[in-house]
XYZ file of C-alpha atoms in Angstrom:
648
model
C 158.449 110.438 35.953
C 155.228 107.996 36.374
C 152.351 108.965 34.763
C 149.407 108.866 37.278
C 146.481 107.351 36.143
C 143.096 108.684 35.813
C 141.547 106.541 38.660
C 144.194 107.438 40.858
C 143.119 111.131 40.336
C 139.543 110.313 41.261
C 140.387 108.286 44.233
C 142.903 111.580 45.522
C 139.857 113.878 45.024
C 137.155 112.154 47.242
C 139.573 111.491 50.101
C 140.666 115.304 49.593
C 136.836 115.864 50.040
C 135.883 113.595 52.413
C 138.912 115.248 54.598
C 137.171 118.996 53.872
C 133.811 117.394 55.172
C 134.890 116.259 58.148
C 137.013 119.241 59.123
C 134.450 121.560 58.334
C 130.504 119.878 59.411
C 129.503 119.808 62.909
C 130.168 117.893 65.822
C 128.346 115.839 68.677
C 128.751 117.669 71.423
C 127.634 117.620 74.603
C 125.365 121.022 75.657
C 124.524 122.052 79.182
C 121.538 121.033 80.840
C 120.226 123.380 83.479
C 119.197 121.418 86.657
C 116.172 123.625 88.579
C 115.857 121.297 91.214
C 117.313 120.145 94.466
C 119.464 123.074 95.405
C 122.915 122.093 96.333
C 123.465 121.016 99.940
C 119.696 119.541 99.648
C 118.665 117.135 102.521
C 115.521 115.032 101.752
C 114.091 113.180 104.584
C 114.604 109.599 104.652
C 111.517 106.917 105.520
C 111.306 104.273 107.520
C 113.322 101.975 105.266
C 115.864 104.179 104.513
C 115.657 105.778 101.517
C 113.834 108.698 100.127
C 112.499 109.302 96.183
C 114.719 112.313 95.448
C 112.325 114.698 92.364
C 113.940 116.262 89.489
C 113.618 119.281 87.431
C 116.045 120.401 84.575
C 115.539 122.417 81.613
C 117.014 121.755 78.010
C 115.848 123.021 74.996
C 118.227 121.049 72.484
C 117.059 118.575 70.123
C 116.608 114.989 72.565
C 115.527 111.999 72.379
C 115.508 111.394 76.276
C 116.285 113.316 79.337
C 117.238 111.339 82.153
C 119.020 111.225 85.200
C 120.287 109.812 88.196
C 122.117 109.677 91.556
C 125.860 108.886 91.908
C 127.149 107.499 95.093
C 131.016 107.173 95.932
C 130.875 103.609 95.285
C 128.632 103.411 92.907
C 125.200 104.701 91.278
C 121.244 104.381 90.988
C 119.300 103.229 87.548
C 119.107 106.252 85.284
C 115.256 107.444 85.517
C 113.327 108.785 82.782
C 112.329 112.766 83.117
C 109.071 113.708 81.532
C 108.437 116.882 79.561
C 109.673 118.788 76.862
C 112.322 121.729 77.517
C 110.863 121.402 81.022
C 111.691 118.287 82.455
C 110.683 116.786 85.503
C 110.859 113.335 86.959
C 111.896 111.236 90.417
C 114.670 108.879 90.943
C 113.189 106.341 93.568
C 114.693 104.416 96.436
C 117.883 106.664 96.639
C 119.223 104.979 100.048
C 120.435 107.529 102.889
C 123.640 109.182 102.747
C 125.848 111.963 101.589
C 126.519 113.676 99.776
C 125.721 112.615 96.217
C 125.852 113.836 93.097
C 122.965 114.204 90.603
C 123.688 113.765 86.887
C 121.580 114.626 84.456
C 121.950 113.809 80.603
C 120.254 114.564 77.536
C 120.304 111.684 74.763
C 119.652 111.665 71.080
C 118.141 108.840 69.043
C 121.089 107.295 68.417
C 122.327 107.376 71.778
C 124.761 110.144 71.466
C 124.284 112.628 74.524
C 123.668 115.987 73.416
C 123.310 117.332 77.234
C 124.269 117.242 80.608
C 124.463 119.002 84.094
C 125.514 117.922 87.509
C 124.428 118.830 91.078
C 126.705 118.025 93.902
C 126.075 117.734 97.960
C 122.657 115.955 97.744
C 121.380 113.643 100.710
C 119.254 111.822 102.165
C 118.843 111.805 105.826
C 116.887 113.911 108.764
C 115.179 116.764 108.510
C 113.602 119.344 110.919
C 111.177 122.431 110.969
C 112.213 124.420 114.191
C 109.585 127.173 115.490
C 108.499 129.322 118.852
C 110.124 132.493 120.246
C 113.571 133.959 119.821
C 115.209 131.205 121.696
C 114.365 129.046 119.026
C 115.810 131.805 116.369
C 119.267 133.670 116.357
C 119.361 135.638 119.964
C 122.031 134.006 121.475
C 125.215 135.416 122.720
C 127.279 134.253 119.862
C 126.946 132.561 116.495
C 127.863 128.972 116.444
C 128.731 126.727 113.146
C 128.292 122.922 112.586
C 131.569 121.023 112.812
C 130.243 118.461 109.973
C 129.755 120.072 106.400
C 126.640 117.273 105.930
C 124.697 119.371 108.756
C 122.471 122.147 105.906
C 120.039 124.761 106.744
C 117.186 125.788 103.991
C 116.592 129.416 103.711
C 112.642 129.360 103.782
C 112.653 132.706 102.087
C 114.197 131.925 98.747
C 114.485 127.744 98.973
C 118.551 127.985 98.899
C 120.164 125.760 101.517
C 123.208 126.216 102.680
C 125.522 125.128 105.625
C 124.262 125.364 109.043
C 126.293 128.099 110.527
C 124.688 130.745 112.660
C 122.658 133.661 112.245
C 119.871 130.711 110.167
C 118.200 132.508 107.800
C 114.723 132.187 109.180
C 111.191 133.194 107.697
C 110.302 135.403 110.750
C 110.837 139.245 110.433
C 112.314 139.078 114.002
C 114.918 136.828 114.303
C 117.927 138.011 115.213
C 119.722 139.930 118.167
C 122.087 139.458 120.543
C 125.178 138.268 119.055
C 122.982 136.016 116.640
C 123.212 132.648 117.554
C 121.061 129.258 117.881
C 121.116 126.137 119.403
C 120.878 124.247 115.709
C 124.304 123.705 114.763
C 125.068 122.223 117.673
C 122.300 119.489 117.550
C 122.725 118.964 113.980
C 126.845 117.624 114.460
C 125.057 115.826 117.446
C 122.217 113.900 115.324
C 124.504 113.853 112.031
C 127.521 112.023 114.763
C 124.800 109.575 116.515
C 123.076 108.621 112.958
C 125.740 108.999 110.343
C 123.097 110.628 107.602
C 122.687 114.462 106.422
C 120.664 117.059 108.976
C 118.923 119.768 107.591
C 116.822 122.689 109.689
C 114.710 125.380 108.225
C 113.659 128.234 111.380
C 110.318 129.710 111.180
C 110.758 131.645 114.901
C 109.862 134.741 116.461
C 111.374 137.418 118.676
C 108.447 137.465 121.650
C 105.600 135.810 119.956
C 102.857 134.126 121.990
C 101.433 130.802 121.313
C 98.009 132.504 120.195
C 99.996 134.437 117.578
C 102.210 131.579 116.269
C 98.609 129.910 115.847
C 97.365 133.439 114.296
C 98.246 136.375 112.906
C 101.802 135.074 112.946
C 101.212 131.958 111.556
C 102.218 132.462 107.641
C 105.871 132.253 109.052
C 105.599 128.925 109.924
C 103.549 128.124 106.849
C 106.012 129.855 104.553
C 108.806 127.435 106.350
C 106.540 124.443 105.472
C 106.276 125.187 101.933
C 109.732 125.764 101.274
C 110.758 122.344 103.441
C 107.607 120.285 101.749
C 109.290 119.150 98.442
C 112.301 117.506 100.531
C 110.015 115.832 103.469
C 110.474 116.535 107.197
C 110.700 113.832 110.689
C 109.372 116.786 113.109
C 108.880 120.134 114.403
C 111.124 121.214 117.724
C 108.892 123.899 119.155
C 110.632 126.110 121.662
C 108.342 128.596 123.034
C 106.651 129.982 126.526
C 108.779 132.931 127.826
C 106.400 134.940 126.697
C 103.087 133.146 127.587
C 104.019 131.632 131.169
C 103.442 135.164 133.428
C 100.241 136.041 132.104
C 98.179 133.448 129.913
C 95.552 131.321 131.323
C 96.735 127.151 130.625
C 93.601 126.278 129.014
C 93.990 129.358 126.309
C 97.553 128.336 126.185
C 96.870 124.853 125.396
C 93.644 125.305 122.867
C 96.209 127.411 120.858
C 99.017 124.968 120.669
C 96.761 122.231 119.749
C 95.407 124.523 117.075
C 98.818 125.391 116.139
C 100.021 121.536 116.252
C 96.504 121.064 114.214
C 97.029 124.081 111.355
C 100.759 122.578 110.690
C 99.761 118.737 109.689
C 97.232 120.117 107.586
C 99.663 122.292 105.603
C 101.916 119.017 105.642
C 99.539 116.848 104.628
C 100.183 113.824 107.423
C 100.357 113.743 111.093
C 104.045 115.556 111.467
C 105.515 114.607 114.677
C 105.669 117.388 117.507
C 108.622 118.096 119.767
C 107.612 120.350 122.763
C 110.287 122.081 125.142
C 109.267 122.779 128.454
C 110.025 126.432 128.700
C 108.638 128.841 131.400
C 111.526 130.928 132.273
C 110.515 134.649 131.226
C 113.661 136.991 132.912
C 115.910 137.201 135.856
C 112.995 138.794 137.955
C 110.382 136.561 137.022
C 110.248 133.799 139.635
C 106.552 132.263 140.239
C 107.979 128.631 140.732
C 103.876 127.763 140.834
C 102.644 129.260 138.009
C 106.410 128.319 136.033
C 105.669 124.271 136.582
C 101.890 124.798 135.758
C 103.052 125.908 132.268
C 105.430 123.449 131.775
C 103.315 120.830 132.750
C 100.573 122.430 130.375
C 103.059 122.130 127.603
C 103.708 118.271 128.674
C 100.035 117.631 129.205
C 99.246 118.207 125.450
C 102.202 115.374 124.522
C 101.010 111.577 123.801
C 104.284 110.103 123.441
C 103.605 108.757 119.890
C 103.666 111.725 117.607
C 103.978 114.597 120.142
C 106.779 114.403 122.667
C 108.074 115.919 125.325
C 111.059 118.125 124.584
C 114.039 119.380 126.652
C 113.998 121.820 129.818
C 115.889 124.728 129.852
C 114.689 126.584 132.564
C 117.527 125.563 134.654
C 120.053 126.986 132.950
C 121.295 129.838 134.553
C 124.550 131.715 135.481
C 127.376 131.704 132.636
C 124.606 129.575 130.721
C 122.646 132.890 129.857
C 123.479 135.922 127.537
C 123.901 139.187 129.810
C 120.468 139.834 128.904
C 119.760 136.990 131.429
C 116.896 135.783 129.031
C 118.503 134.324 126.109
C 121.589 131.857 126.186
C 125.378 132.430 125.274
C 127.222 130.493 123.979
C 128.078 127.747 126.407
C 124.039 127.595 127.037
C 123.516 127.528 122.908
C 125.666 124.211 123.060
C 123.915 123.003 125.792
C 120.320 123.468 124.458
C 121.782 121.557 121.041
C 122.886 119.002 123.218
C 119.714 117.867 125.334
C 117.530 118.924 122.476
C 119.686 115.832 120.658
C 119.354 113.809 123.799
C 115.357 113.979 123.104
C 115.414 114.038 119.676
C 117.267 110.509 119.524
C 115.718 108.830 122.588
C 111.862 109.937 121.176
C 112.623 109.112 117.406
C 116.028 106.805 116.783
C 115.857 104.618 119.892
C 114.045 101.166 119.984
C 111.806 100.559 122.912
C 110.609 96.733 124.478
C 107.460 95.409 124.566
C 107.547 93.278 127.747
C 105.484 90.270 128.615
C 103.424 90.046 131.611
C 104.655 87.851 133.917
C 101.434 86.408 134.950
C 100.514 85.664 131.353
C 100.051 81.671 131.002
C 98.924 79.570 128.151
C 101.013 81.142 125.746
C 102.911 84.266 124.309
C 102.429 87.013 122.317
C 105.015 87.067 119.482
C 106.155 90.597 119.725
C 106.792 90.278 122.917
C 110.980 91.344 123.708
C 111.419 93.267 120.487
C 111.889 96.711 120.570
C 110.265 99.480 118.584
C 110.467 103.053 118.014
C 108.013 105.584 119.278
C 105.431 106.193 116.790
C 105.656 102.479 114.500
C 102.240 100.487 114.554
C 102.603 97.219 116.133
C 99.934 94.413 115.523
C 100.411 91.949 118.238
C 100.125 88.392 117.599
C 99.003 85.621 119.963
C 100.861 82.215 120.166
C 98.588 79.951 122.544
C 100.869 76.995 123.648
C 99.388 73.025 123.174
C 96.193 72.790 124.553
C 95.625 76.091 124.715
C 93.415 78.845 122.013
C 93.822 82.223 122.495
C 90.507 84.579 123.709
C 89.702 87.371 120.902
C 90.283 90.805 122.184
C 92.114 90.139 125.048
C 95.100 91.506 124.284
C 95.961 94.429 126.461
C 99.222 96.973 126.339
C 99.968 99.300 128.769
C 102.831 102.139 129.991
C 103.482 105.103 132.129
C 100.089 107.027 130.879
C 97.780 103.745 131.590
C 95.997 101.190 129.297
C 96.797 101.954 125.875
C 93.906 101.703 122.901
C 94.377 98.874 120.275
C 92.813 98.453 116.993
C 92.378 95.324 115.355
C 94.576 94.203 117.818
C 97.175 97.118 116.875
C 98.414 99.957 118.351
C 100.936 103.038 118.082
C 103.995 102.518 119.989
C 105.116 104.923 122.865
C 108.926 106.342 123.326
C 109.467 103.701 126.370
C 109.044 100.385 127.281
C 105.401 98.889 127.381
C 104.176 95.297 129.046
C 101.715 93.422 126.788
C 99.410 90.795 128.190
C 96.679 88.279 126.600
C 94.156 85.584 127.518
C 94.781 82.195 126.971
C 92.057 78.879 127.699
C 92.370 75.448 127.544
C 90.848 74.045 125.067
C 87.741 71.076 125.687
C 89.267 67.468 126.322
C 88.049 66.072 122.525
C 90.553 68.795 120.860
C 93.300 66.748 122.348
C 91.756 63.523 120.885
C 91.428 65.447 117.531
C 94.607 66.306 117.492
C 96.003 62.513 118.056
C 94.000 61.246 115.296
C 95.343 64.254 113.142
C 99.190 63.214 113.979
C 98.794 59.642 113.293
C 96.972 60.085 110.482
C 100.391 62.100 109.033
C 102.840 59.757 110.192
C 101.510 57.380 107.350
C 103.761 57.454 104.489
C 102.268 58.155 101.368
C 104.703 56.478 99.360
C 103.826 52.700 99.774
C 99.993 53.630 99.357
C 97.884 54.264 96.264
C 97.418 57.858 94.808
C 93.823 58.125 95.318
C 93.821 56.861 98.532
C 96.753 59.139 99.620
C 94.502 61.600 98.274
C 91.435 60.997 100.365
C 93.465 60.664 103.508
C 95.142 64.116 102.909
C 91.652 65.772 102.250
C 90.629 64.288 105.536
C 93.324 65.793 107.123
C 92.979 68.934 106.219
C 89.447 68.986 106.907
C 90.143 67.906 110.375
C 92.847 70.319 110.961
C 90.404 73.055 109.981
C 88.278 71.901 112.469
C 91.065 71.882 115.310
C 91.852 75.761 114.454
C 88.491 76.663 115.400
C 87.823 76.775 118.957
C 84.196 77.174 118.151
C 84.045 73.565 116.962
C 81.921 71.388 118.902
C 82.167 67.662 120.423
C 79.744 66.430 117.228
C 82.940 68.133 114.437
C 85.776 66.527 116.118
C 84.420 63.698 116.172
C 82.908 63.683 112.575
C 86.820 64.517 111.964
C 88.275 61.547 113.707
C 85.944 59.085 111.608
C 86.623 60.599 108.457
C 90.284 60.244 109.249
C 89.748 56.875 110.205
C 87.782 55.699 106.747
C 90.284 57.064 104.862
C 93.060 54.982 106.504
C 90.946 52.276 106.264
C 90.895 53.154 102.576
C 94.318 53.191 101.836
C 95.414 50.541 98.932
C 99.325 49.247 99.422
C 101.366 49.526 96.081
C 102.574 46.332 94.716
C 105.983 45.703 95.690
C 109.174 45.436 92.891
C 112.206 44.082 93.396
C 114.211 46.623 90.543
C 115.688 48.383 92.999
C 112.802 51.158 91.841
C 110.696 53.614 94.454
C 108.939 50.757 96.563
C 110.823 48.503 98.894
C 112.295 45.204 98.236
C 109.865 42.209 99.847
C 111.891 41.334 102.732
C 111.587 45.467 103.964
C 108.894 46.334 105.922
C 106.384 48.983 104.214
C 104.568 50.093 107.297
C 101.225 49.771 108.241
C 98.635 53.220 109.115
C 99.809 54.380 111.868
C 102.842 52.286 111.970
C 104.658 53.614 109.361
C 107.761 50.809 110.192
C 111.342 52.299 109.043
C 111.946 52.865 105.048
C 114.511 51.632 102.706
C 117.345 49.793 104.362
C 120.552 51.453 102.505
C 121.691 49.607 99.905
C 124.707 49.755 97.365
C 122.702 51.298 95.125
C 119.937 54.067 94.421
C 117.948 55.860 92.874
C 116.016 58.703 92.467
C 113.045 58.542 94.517
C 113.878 56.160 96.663
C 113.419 56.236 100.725
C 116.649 55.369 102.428
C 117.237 55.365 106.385
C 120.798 56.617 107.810
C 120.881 56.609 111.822
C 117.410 57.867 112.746
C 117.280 60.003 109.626
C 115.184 59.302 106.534
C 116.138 61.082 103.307
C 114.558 60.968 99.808
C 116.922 60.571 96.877
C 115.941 63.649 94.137
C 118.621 63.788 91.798
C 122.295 62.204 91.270
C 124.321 63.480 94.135
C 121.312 64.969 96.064
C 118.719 64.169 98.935
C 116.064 65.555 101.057
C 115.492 64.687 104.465
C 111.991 63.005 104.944
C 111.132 62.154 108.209
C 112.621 60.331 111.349
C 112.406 56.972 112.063
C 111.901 56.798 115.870
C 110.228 60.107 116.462
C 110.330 59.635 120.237
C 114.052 61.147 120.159
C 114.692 64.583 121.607
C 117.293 65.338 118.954
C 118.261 65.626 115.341
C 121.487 66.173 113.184
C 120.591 67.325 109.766
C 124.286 66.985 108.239
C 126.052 68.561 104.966
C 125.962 65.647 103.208
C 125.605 61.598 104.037
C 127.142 58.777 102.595
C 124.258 55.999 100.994
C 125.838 52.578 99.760
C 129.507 53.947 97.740
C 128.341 57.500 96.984
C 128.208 60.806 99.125
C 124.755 62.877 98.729
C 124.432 66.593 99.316
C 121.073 67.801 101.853
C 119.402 69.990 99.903
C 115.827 69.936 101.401
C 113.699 69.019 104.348
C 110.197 67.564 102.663
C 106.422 68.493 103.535
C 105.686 67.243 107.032
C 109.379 65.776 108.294
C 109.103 65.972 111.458
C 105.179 66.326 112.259
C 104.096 64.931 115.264
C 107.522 64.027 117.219
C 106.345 65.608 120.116
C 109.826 65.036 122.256
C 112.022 66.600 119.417
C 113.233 69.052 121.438
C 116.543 70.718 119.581
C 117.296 70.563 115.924
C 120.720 71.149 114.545
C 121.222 72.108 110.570
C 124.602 71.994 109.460
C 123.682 71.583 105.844
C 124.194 74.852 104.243
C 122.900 73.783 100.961
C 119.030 73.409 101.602
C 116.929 75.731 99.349
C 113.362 74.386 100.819
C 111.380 73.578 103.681
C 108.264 71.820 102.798
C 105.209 73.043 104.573
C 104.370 71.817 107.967
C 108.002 70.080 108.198
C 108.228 71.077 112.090
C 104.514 71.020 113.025
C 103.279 69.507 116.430
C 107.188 69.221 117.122
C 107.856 70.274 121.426
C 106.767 73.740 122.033
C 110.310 74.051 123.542
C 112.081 73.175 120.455
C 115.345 75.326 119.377
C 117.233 75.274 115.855
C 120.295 75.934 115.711
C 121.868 76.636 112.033
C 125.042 77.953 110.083
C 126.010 81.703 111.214
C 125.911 82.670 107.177
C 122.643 80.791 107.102
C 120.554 82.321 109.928
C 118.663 85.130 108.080
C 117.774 82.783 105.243
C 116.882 79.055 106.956
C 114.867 81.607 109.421
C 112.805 83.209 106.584
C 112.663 79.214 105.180
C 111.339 77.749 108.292
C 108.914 80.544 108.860
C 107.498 79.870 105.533
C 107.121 76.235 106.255
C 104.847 77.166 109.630
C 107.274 77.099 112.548
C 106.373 80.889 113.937
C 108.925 81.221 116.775
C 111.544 83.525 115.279
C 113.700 83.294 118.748
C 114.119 79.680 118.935
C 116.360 80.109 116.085
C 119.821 80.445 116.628
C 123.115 80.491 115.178
């Protein structure tokens, strides 16, 4: 038999060891983290572009480096985002887009980036979300119970801030909230809203068996506030307010209506902003009560305290009747809890989720106001802009909106939009004949090209420019500016130095081209076999500017009395085929008759400022389908303002 050898012994004994360690020390293992907050089946409301900042609180008291967390969609998931604190944790993950439901994961990480913790909370979302208040129509007295169809439709128990799903009797902050056989007309418009906008609903009910207006506003007020509380954290679109049974028979409209504005009032303070206001028209008390008089003097108190911006009118139910009531005659079964859901939906979507047109007056002249055929929801601040046509300035403060209710107030020329469609109208003048003049001087003076002149003279002439075109923006200008303009303009074309000419084939043309005189700019570089960079080159009426091997921008026309251009993919100069990648400073300025301008490049990156100025009022573009967003946002940038005349 072998002997073994002393080292070999030594060896055999720390691997023997090493294998004891590792059996026997501890491992990295992953510990629960407690998440505090959302609940599951959490709704947060969404704002107007589409997202929501979703707050969360989780305990672990392990040893961490970081606690952080984040939001995991089906397809995909946000940044992780750092929570503050220490065994308390508490932090927001921002910009979570609407949707659901989601899953929030939360991890604990040591220093070396093991993690040490982590906790999940399913059915999160982002969508609508709704504060509903008023008598016991608005609480759990209906005939029967009804359940949401769509398991993304959540109601939030104000009492203990659980949510769960919306499925009749709603747990409600009132003590009197249910009877009957228990059921509300929430479910219902929650499948509607969460069918017509394809994001979570969530309700929390704050009503009343019976209760007046003055007592929601009063004594039975810390229902509603104890609803607000519990629905604050998540954010909330509106309150649907169905109430008046008991009020219509007996209290006086102007009470009636000081306590619902006082009501309305005591709410956006506890929310902190202006919460928008849905009001039903409700005046139908019992079976016996029929004062058709005093019934559509309620109801039209309850519409008179509405604005149409951020307090709306709300369904009528008054004429539901028959097989549409409970046998109590007062409160709805079944078939009439559906209906309510359905037209308070119906309001809900028309008032909040549906776009509305501001409409040009059709005696306006002189020009347009840019917002004119867009549409808008109810409640969005619009600032109106004016777009005077040649010749034309437009008159400060004459901008005037108006709807169904009248002339509506503006702003700084701005104004809350109403839930329907609103005609806009503004005053245009002409401006004085020496504008015009101005304005001649200023478009010859930018058909020079630069290129075959001097720097510093270049220089002085563009300073002049500007200086005059200053002057033509202000309609305040008098006879003695324009004119100081014109011979400033003049003096600095008069100024102008012509390059020497080479003949290396460099950036100015060969002898036998013609450079161009002020104001007769003559047509550029003739092409050739070769080019090169920098160089001015002329194909069909086009003239494009050589930047880099392979490349060109287009730089101007040369007859600019055509009505049309073609700015192509690519052209061919002398043996070699050049991409279009840009349209320079100024390209088309002053071609008055250039009436339609077709891109088919799909290449260009930049628009040089001013490239379509003083081009026909009428002009239209025309561009590549998969280019229209971004050649729109380009040619904005370079000064053309008429979104519409874009086109794919």
């Amino acid at each position: 038999m072998k002997k073994v050898s002393r080292s070999m012994l030594v060896a055999l004994s720390s691997f023997f060891m090493m294998m004891i360690v590792m059996c026997i020390a501890p491992k990295v293992e992953a510990a629960g983290v407690d998440i505090n907050f959302p609940a599951e089946r959490a709704i947060f409301q969404r704002g107007d572009n589409n997202t929501a900042d979703i707050t969360v609180k989780a305990t672990f008291y392990g040893n961490a480096d970081k606690v952080q967390a984040r939001v995991r969609y089906a397809d995909g998931e946000t940044e992780w985002a750092e929570l503050s604190g220490s065994g308390n944790y508490e932090g927001v993950i921002y910009d979570v887009e609407a949707g659901g439901w989601y899953t929030i994961e939360v991890q604990a990480v040591d220093g070396n980036g093991n993690v040490v913790g982590d906790g999940y909370r399913q059915k999160i979302g982002v969508g609508e979300v709704f504060i509903t208040g008023g008598q016991s129509n608005s609480a759990n007295f209906g005939g029967g119970k009804t359940t949401a169809s769509h398991d993304e439709v959540s109601a939030l128990n104000g009492n203990n801030g659980a949510w769960q799903h919306c499925a009749d009797s709603q747990p409600c902050t009132s003590g009197f909230n249910t009877g009957n056989g228990g059921g509300s007309p929430w479910p219902t418009l929650g499948d509607k809203l969460y069918e017509k906008l394809g994001v979570p609903i969530g309700f929390v009910c704050t009503g009343q068996g019976s209760a007046k207006v003055s007592e929601l506003a009063g004594n039975l007020y810390g229902n509603t506030k104890k609803g607000i509380d519990a629905v604050k954290p998540y954010g909330c679109r509106a309150f649907l307010l169905h109430q008046g049974e008991a009020d219509a028979p007996g209290t006086p409209n102007d009470s009636y209506r000081a306590d619902l504005l006082r009501l309305i009032q005591q709410t956006r303070n506890d929310f902190g902003y202006d919460i928008n206001w849905i009001i039903a028209q409700v005046s139908y008390a019992w079976s016996g009560y029929n004062d058709t008089a005093k019934m559509n003097a309620h109801k039209a108190t309850q519409r008179s305290v509405c604005n149409n911006y951020n307090i709306f009118v709300g369904p009528d139910t008054d004429d539901l009747q028959g097989d549409y009531r409970h046998t109590d005659n007062l409160h709805f079964s079944v078939k009439g809890l559906i209906e309510h859901g359905n037209r308070w939906a119906n309001v809900i979507i028309d008032k909040l989720f549906t776009g509305h047109t501001l409409n040009a007056d059709e005696w306006m002249e002189g020009g347009t106001v840019e917002q004119c055929g867009n549409t808008f929801n109810g409640g969005s601040v619009v600032t109106l802009s004016a777009v005077p046509d040649k010749g034309y300035y437009f008159v400060p403060g004459s901008f005037k909106v108006t709807g169904s209710e009248g002339e509506i107030p503006l702003e700084n020329d701005s104004f809350i939009m109403r839930s329907e469609d609103l005609t806009v109208s503004a005053e245009f003048a002409r401006l004085p004949e020496y504008f015009f003049t101005l304005d001649a001087k200023i478009t010859e003076a930018e058909s020079v090209d630069g290129n075959y002149y001097e720097d510093a003279g270049v220089q002085a002439l563009n300073s002049a420019i500007e200086a005059a075109k200053a002057v033509f923006a202000d309609v305040n200008s008098d006879e003695t500016a324009a004119n100081n303009a014109i011979a400033a303009i003049e003096d600095a074309i008069k100024g102008l130095v012509m390059k020497p000419f080479t003949d290396n084939g460099g950036q100015n043309p060969p002898a036998d081209n013609n450079p161009g005189t002020p104001g007769n700019p003559g047509t550029s570089v003739t092409p050739g076999t070769t080019v090169n960079v920098g160089d001015i080159v002329a194909v069909g009426n086009v003239k494009y500017k050589v930047t880099a091997a392979g490349s060109v921008s287009v730089a101007g026309l040369v007859n600019k009395n055509k009505t049309s251009v073609v700015i192509p993919k690519a052209v061919n100069i002398g043996n070699a085929t050049y991409k279009v990648i840009a349209i320079e400073k100024k390209a088309f300025t002053g071609a008055k008759k250039l009436k339609k301008i077709t891109i088919k490049s799909t290449t260009i990156k930049k628009i040089g400022k001013n490239a379509f100025s003083k081009i026909n009022a009428k002009a239209k573009f025309k561009v590549p389908a998969k280019k229209l967003a971004a050649y729109k946002k380009l040619i904005k940038k370079a000064g053309f303002k008429k979104m519409s005349a874009i086109k794919k």
